[in-house]
Every structure is written in structure tokens, then in C-alpha cells.
mmCIF file of C-alpha atoms in Angstrom:
data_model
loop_
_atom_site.group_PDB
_atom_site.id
_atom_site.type_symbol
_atom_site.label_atom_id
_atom_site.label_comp_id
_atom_site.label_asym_id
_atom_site.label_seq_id
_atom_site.Cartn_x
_atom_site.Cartn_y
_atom_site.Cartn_z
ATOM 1 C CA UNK F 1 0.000 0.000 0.000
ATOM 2 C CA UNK F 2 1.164 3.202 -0.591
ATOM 3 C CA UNK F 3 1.249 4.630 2.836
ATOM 4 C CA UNK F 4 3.415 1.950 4.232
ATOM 5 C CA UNK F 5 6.373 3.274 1.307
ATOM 6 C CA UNK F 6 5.151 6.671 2.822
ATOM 7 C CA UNK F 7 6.394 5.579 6.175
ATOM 8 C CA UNK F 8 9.389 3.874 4.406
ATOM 9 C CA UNK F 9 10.578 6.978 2.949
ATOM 10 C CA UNK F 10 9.805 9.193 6.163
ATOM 11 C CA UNK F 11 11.522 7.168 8.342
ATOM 12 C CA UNK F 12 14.426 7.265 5.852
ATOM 13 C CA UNK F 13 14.610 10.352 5.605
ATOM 14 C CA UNK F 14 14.355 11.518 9.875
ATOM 15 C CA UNK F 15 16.998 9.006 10.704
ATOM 16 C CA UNK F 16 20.218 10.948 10.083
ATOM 17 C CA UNK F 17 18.559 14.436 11.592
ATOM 18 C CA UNK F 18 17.280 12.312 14.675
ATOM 19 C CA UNK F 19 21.163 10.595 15.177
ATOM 20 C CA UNK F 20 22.729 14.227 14.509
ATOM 21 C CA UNK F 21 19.682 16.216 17.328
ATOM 22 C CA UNK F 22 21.062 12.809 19.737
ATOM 23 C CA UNK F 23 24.063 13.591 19.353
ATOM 24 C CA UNK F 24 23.738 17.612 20.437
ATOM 25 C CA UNK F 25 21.766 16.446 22.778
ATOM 26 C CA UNK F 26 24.374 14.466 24.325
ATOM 27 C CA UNK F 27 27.201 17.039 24.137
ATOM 28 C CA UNK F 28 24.837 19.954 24.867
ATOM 29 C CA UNK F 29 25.707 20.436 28.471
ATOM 30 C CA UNK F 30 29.764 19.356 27.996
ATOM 31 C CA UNK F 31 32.545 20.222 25.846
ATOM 32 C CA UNK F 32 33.825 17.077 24.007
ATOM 33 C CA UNK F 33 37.355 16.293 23.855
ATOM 34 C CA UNK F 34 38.825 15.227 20.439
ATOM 35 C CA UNK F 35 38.264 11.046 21.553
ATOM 36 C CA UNK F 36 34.602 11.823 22.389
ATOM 37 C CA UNK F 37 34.244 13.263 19.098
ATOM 38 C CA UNK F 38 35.782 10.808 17.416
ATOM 39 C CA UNK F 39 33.649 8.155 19.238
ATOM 40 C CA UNK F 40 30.505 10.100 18.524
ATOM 41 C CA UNK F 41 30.972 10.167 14.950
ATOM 42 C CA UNK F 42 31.412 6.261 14.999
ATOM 43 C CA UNK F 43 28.074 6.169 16.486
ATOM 44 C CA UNK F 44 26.209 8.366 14.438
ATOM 45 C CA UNK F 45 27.669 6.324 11.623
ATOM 46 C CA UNK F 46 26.717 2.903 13.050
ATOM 47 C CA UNK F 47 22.839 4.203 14.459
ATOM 48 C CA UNK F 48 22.229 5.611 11.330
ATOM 49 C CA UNK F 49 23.376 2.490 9.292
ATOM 50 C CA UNK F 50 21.486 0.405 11.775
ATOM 51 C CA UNK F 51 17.921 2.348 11.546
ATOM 52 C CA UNK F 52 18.008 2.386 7.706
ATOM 53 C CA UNK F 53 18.509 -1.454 7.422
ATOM 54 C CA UNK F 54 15.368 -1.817 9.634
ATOM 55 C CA UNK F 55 14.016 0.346 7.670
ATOM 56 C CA UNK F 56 15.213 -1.794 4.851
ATOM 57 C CA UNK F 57 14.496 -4.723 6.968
ATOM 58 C CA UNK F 58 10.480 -3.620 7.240
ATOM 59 C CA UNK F 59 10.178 -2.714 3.753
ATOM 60 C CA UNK F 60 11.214 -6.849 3.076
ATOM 61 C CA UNK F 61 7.811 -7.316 4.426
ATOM 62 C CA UNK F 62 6.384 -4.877 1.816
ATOM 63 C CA UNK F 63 7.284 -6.228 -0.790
ATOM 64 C CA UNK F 64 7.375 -9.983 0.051
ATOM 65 C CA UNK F 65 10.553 -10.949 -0.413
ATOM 66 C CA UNK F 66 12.424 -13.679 1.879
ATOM 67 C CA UNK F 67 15.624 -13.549 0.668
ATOM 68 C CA UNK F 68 15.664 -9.382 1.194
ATOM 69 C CA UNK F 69 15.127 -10.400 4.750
ATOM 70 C CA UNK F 70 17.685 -12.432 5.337
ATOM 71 C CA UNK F 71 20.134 -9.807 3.807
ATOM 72 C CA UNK F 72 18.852 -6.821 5.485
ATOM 73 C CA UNK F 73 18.389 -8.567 8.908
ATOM 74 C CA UNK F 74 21.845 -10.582 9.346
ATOM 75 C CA UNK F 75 23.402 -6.583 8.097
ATOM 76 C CA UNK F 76 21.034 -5.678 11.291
ATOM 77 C CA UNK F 77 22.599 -8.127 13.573
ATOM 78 C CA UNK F 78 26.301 -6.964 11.891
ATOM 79 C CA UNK F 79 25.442 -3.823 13.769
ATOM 80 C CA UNK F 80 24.218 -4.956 16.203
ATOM 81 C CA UNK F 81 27.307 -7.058 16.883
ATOM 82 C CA UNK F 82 29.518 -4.598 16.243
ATOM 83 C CA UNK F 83 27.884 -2.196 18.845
ATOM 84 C CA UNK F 84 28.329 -4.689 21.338
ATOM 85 C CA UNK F 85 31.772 -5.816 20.386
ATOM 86 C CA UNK F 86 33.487 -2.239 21.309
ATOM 87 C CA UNK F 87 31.254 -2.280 24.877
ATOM 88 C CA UNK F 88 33.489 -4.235 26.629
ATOM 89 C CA UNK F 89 36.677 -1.862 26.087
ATOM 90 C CA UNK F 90 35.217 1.470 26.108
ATOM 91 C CA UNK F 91 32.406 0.397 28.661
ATOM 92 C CA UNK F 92 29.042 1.361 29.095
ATOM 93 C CA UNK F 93 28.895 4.632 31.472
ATOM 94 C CA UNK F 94 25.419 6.023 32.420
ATOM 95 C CA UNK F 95 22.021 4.483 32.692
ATOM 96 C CA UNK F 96 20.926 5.288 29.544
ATOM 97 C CA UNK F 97 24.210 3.958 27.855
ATOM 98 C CA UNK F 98 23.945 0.271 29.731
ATOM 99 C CA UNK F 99 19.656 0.338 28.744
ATOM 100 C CA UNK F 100 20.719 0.659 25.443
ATOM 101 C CA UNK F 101 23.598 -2.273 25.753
ATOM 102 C CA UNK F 102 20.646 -4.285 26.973
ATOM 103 C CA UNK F 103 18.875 -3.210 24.078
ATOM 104 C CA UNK F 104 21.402 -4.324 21.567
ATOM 105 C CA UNK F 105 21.590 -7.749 23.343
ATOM 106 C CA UNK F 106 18.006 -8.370 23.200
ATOM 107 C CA UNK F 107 16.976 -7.118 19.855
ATOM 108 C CA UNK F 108 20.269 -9.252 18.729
ATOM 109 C CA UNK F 109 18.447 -12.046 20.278
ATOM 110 C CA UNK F 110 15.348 -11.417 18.537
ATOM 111 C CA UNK F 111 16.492 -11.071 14.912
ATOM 112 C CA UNK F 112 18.526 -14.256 15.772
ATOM 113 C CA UNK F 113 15.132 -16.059 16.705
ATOM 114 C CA UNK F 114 12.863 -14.383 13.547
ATOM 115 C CA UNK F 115 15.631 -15.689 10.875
ATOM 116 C CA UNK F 116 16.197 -19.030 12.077
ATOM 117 C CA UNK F 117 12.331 -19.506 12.081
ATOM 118 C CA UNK F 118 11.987 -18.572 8.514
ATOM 119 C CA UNK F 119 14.440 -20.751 7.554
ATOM 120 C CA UNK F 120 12.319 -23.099 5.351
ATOM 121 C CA UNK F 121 14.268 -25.560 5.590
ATOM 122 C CA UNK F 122 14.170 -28.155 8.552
ATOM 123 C CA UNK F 123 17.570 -29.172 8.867
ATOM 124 C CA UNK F 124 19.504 -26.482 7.932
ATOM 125 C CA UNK F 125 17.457 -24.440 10.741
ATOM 126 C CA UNK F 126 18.655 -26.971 13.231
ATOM 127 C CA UNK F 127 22.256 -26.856 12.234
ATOM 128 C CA UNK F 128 22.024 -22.648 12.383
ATOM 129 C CA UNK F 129 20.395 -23.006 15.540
ATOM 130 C CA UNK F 130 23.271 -24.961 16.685
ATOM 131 C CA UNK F 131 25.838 -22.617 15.271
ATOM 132 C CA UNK F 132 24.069 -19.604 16.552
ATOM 133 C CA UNK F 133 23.760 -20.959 19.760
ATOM 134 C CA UNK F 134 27.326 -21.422 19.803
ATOM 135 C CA UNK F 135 28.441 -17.841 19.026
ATOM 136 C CA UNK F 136 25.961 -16.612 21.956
ATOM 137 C CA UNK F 137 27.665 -18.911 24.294
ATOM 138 C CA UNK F 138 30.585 -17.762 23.453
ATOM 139 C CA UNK F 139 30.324 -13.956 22.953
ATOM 140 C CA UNK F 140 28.726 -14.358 26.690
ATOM 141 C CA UNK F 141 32.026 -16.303 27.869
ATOM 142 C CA UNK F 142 34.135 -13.098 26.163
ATOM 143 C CA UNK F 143 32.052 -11.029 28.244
ATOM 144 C CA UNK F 144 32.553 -12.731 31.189
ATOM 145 C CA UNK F 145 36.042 -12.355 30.639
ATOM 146 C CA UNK F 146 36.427 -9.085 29.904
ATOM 147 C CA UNK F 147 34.328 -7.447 32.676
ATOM 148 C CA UNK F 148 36.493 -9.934 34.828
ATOM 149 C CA UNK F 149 39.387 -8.487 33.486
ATOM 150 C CA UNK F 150 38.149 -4.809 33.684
ATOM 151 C CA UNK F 151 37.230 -5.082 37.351
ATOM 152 C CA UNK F 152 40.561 -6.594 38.125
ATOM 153 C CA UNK F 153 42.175 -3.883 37.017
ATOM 154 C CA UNK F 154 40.071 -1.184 38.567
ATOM 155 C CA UNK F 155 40.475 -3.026 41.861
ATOM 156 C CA UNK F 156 44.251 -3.061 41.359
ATOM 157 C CA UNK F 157 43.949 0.675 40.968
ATOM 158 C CA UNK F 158 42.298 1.171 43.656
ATOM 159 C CA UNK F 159 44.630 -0.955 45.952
ATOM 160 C CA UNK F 160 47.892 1.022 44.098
ATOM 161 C CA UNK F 161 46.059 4.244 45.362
ATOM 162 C CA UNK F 162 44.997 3.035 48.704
ATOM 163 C CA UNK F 163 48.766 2.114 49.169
ATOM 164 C CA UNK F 164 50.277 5.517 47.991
ATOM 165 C CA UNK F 165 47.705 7.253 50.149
ATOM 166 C CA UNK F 166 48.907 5.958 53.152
ATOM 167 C CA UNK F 167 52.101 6.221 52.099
ATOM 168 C CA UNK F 168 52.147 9.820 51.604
ATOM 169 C CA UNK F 169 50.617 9.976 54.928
ATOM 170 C CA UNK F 170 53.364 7.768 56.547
ATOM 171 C CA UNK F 171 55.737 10.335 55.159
ATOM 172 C CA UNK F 172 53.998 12.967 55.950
ATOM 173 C CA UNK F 173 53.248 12.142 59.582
ATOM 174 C CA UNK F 174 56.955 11.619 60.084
ATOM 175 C CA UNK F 175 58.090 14.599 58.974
ATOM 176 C CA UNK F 176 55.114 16.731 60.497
ATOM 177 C CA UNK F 177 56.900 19.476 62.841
ATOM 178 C CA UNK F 178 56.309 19.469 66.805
ATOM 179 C CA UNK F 179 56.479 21.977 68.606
ATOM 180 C CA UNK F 180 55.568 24.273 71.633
ATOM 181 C CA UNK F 181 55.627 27.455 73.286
ATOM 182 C CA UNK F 182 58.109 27.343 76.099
ATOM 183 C CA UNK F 183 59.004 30.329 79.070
ATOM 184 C CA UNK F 184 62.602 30.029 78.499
ATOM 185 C CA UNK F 185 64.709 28.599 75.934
ATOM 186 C CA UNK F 186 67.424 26.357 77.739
ATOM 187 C CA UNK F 187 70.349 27.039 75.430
ATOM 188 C CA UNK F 188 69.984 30.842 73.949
ATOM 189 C CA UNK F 189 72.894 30.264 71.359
ATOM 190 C CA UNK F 190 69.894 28.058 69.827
ATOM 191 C CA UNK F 191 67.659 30.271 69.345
ATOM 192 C CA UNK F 192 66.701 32.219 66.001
ATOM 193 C CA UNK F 193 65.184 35.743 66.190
ATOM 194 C CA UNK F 194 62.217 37.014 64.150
ATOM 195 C CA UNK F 195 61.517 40.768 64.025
ATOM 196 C CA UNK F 196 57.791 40.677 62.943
ATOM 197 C CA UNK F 197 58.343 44.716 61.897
ATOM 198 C CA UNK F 198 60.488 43.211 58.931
ATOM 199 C CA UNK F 199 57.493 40.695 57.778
ATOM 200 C CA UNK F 200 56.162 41.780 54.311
ATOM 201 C CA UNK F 201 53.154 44.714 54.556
ATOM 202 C CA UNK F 202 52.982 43.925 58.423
ATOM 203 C CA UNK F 203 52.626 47.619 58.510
ATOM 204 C CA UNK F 204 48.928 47.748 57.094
ATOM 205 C CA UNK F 205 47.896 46.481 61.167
ATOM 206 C CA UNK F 206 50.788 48.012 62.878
ATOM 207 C CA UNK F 207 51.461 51.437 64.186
ATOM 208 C CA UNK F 208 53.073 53.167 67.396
ATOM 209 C CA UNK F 209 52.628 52.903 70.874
ATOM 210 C CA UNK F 210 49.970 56.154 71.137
ATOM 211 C CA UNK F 211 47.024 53.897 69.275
ATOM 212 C CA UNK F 212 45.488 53.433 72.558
ATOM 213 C CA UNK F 213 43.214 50.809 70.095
ATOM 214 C CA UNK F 214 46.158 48.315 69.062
ATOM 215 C CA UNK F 215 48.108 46.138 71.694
ATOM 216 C CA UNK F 216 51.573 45.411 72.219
ATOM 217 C CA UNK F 217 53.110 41.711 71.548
ATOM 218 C CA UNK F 218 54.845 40.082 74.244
ATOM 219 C CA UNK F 219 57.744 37.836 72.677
ATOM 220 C CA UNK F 220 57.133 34.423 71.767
ATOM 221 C CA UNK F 221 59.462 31.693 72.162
ATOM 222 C CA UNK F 222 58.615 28.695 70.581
ATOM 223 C CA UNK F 223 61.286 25.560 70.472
ATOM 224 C CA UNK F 224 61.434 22.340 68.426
ATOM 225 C CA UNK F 225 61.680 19.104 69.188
ATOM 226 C CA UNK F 226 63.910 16.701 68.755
ATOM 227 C CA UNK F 227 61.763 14.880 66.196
ATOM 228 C CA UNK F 228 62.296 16.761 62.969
ATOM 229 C CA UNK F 229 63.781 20.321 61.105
ATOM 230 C CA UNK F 230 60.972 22.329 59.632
ATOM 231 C CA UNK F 231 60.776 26.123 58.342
ATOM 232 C CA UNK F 232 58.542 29.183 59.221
ATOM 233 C CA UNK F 233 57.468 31.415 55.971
ATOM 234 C CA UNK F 234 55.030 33.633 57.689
ATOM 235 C CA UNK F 235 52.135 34.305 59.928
ATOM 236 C CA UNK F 236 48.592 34.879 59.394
ATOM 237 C CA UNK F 237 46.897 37.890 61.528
ATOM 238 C CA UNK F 238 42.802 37.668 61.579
ATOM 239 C CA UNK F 239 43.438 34.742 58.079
ATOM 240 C CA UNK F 240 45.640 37.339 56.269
ATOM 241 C CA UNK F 241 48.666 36.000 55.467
ATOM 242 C CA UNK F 242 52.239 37.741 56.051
ATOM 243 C CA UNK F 243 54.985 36.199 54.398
ATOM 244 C CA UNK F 244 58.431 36.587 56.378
ATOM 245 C CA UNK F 245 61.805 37.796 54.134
ATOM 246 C CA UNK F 246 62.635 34.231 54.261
ATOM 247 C CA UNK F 247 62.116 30.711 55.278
ATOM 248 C CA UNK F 248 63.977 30.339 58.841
ATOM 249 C CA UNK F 249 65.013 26.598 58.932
ATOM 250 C CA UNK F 250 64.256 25.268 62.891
ATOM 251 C CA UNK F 251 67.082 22.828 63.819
ATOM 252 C CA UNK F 252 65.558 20.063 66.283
ATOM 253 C CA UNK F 253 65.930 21.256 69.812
ATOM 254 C CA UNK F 254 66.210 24.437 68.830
ATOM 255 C CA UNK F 255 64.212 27.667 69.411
ATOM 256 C CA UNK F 256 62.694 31.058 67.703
ATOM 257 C CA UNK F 257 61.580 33.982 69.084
ATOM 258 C CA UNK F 258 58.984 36.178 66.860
ATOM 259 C CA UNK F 259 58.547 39.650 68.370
ATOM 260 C CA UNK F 260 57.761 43.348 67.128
ATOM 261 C CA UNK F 261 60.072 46.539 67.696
ATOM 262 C CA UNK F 262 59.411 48.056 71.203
ATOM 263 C CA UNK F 263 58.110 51.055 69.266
ATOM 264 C CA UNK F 264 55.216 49.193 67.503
ATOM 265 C CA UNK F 265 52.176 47.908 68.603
ATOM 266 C CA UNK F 266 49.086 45.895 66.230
ATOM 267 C CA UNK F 267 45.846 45.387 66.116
ATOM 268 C CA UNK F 268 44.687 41.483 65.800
ATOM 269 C CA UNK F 269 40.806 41.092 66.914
ATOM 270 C CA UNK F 270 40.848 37.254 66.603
ATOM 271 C CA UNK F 271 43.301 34.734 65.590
ATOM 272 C CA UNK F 272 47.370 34.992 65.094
ATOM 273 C CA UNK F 273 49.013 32.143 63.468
ATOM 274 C CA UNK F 274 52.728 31.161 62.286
ATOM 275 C CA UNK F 275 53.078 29.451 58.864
ATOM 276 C CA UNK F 276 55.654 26.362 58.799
ATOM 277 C CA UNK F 277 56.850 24.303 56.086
ATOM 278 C CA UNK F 278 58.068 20.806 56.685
ATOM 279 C CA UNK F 279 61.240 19.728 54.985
ATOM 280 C CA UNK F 280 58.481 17.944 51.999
ATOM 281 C CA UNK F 281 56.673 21.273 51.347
ATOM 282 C CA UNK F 282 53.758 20.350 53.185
ATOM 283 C CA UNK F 283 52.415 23.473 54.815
ATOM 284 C CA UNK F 284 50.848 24.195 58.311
ATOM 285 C CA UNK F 285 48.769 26.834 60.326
ATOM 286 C CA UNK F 286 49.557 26.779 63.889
ATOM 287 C CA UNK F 287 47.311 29.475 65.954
ATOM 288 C CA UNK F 288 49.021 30.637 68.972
ATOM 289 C CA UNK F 289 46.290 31.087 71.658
ATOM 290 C CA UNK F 290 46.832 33.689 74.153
ATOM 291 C CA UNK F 291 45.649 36.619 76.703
ATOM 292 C CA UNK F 292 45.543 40.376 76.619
ATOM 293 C CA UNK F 293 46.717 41.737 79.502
ATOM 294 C CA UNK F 294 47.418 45.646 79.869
ATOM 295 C CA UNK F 295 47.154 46.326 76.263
ATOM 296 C CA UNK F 296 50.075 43.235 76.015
ATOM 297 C CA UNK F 297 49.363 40.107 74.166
ATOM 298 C CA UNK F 298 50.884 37.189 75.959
ATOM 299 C CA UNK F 299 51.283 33.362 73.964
ATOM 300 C CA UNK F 300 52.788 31.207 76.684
ATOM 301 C CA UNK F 301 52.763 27.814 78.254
ATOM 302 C CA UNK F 302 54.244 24.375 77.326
ATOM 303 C CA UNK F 303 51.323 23.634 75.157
ATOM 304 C CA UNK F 304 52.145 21.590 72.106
ATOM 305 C CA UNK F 305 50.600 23.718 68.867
ATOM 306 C CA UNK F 306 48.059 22.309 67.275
ATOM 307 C CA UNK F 307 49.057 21.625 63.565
ATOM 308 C CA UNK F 308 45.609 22.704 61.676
ATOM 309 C CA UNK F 309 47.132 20.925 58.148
ATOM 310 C CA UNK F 310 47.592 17.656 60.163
#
């Protein structure tokens, strides 16, 4: 009849402007790197090859023709085989993309059953059956393999991750500075000075003693352990950070003492901090927690810092 070669011809025609609107579609919220173009174009190619030779495929039925079936439907399971041939080493990512590998399989599986049962002949459908049969089995076996072989990998992945994860942290945990604020330091020919009125635009919160407003800083002494070296870079007043004119490298057991000239005096509302470095560029915030007393800022007491990067 003539409107089923209407529908023919439509469907014909919408095919490669429905495959090129999926594809927008697809990349319409992403930018597609070079691969995913590639792979996209092999796609469109293969959908659009595989909805004409349905189309082909239907129009068999039109015109009554057995043999045009059996052409245009094993060319339908080519694609179809072909689509799920690449699955197993690109993989199926999405929900959409693993409905549609189902899909494949089971329309695959019906275009297998439909030819074998036209097959007019008795036993040369049994020995297809048996061949076909065969293939299934063992395209499910390759399968089998391959997502076998796929998760072993991602697992090993994941272990060689795991393992460098906590070996970073191994390494990082050993060389993590510790230290404290002390009263005195026991040996002063260990002990480093650091003039806070030389630390980079530390005048934008400093002025003289007559800002009855700022407070004075009494000096800190802060000493290492014997554990590990580390370096100070710089201090943070109220999270703005002040880098010093350089890294001062802290020997183990010894000390540094950060003050301001007598003639200065800062304002610092809520938290001051000291920057270190340990000796494999990790970084670290240590707030020094004190009191104001008499417009003085005192940070004592043999309190271990608290690393905040650890």
C-alpha cells in the first residue's frame, strides 16, 4: 500500500537528523574532547546504518521478499554485533548507555530467533540453531572475561592508590613538625630571632605605641623538638597572610623567638598564626592562643601547637 512506502521513505529520511539532534543532545551540556568526538561520529555512523537497514528490513515485508530479509536482517545483527563488540573496552557509562547495551543484546536475540524460524528448511534451521547458539555462548564467555578483566584492574587501581595514600601519609606524619611554646629557651645560642616589623606589609595592622586601640606583643618563644627540622614562611593575623623575608630553617631542639620593635604595637581582633613548612613542602597553620593583659598580648605555656594541616 502506498502509505506503508510513505512511512518507508519518512523514516528514511528523519533518521540521520534524529542521530545528529542525539548527538547535540548528548554534548549539549559538555565540551567534548577530540576522543569523544571521534567516538561520537562512529556512532552516528553505526545508528544511522542500523535504523536504515530496519528500515530496509520492514520494507522486506512490503514487498514480500524472503531472501531481502535475510540480507537486510543478518546486516542488522552486523550492527548490532559490532555495537556490542566495542562495549566491553570502552564500557558502558550512564544508565541510559547500559539500557541501550541491553537493548542491543536483546533485539540481537530477537532477529537471531525471527531468521532461524523462517528458515524453510528443517535441517539447515537446526544446524544454524546450533551454530548460533554457539556464538551466543561464546560472545557471553568473552564477556565474562572481559568485565572480569576490567574489574581486576580497577580493583588493582584502587589498591595502588589506597597504598600511595597511606604512604604519603606515613611520610607525611613523620616529617610533620612538633612543637611548643616554652618560658625560656634552655640554650639561647639556639635560638633564632624574628623581628615581625620586617614581615612583608605587616605595617597595614601596625602602628606606634599612642594607638590606645592596638596592643603590644609580648615575645614568643617557641622551640622544636627533637623529632624533625621544619621552616617558618610567615604568619597569618585575623586569616591574612604575612609572608616573612625568608624561610627560617628550625634545627631540632632548637628555638625562635617572633617579636615586634618596642616602638610598635598591632591590632589582631581574633586569631594569630605562624606558617611552617616541613622539609616535603607540606604546609601548616599553627594558631598561637593567648591573653591580653594591659594592652600586652601574651602566647605562653608548654602547650604543644596544634598543627591545623595535620
Amino acid at each position: 500500500m502506498w502509505w506503508e512506502w510513505m512511512i518507508f521513505a519518512i523514516v528514511l529520511v528523519i533518521v540521520p537528523f534524529g542521530v545528529k539532534g542525539l548527538k547535540k543532545l548528548a554534548f549539549s551540556e559538555i565540551t567534548p574532547t577530540k576522543e569523544q568526538e571521534r567516538y561520537a561520529r562512529n556512532k552516528a555512523v553505526l545508528y544511522t546504518a542500523f535504523f536504515w537497514l530496519c528500515d530496509l528490513f520492514g520494507m522486506s515485508f512490503i514487498i514480500d521478499n524472503i531472501a531481502c530479509r535475510f540480507a537486510f536482517g543478518i546486516m542488522v545483527m552486523i550492527c548490532i554485533f559490532a555495537n556490542l563488540a566495542v562495549q566491553p573496552v570502552v564500557g558502558a557509562k550512564g544508565f541510559l548507555s547500559k539500557l541501550g547495551l541491553i537493548g542491543d543484546f536483546l533485539c540481537g536475540v530477537g532477529f537471531s530467533i525471527y531468521l532461524i524460524y523462517i528458515i524453510p528448511n528443517k535441517d539447515l534451521r537446526t544446524v544454524v540453531l546450533a551454530i548460533v547458539a554457539a556464538v551466543y555462548g561464546g560472545m557471553m564467555t568473552l564477556v565474562g572475561v572481559a568485565w572480569t578483566i576490567k574489574k581486576g584492574d580497577k580493583d588493582r587501581k584502587e589498591d595502588l592508590q589506597r597504598l600511595e595514600n597511606e604512604r604519603k601519609e606515613e611520610e607525611r606524619i613523620k616529617y610533620s613538625p612538633v612543637f611548643s611554646v616554652v618560658e625560656k629557651n634552655a640554650d639561647p645560642q639556639k635560638r633564632i630571632l624574628i623581628n615581625l616589623s620586617t614581615v612583608e606589609n605587616i605595617n597595614k595592622i601596625t602602628t606606634n605605641k599612642k594607638n590606645k586601640n592596638n596592643i603590644e606583643l609580648y615575645p614568643v618563644l617557641i622551640e622544636n623538638s627533637s623529632k624533625i627540622e621544619f621552616y617558618v614562611y610567615g604568619f597569618l593575623f585575623d586569616g591574612v597572610f604575612y609572608a616573612t623575608q625568608e624561610k627560617y630553617l628550625i634545627k631540632k631542639d632548637y628555638g625562635f623567638c617572633v617579636y615586634f620593635d618596642d616602638d610598635l604595637s598591632f591590632t589582631c581582633e581574633h586569631k594569630m598564626a605562624i606558617c611552617v613548612e616541613d622539609l616535603i613542602e607540606n604546609k601548616y597553620e599553627a594558631e598561637l592562643n593567648g591573653i591580653v593583659e594591659n594592652k600586652t598580648l601574651y602566647i605562653r605555656g608548654n602547650k604543644k601547637l596544634q598543627l591545623m594541616g595535620a
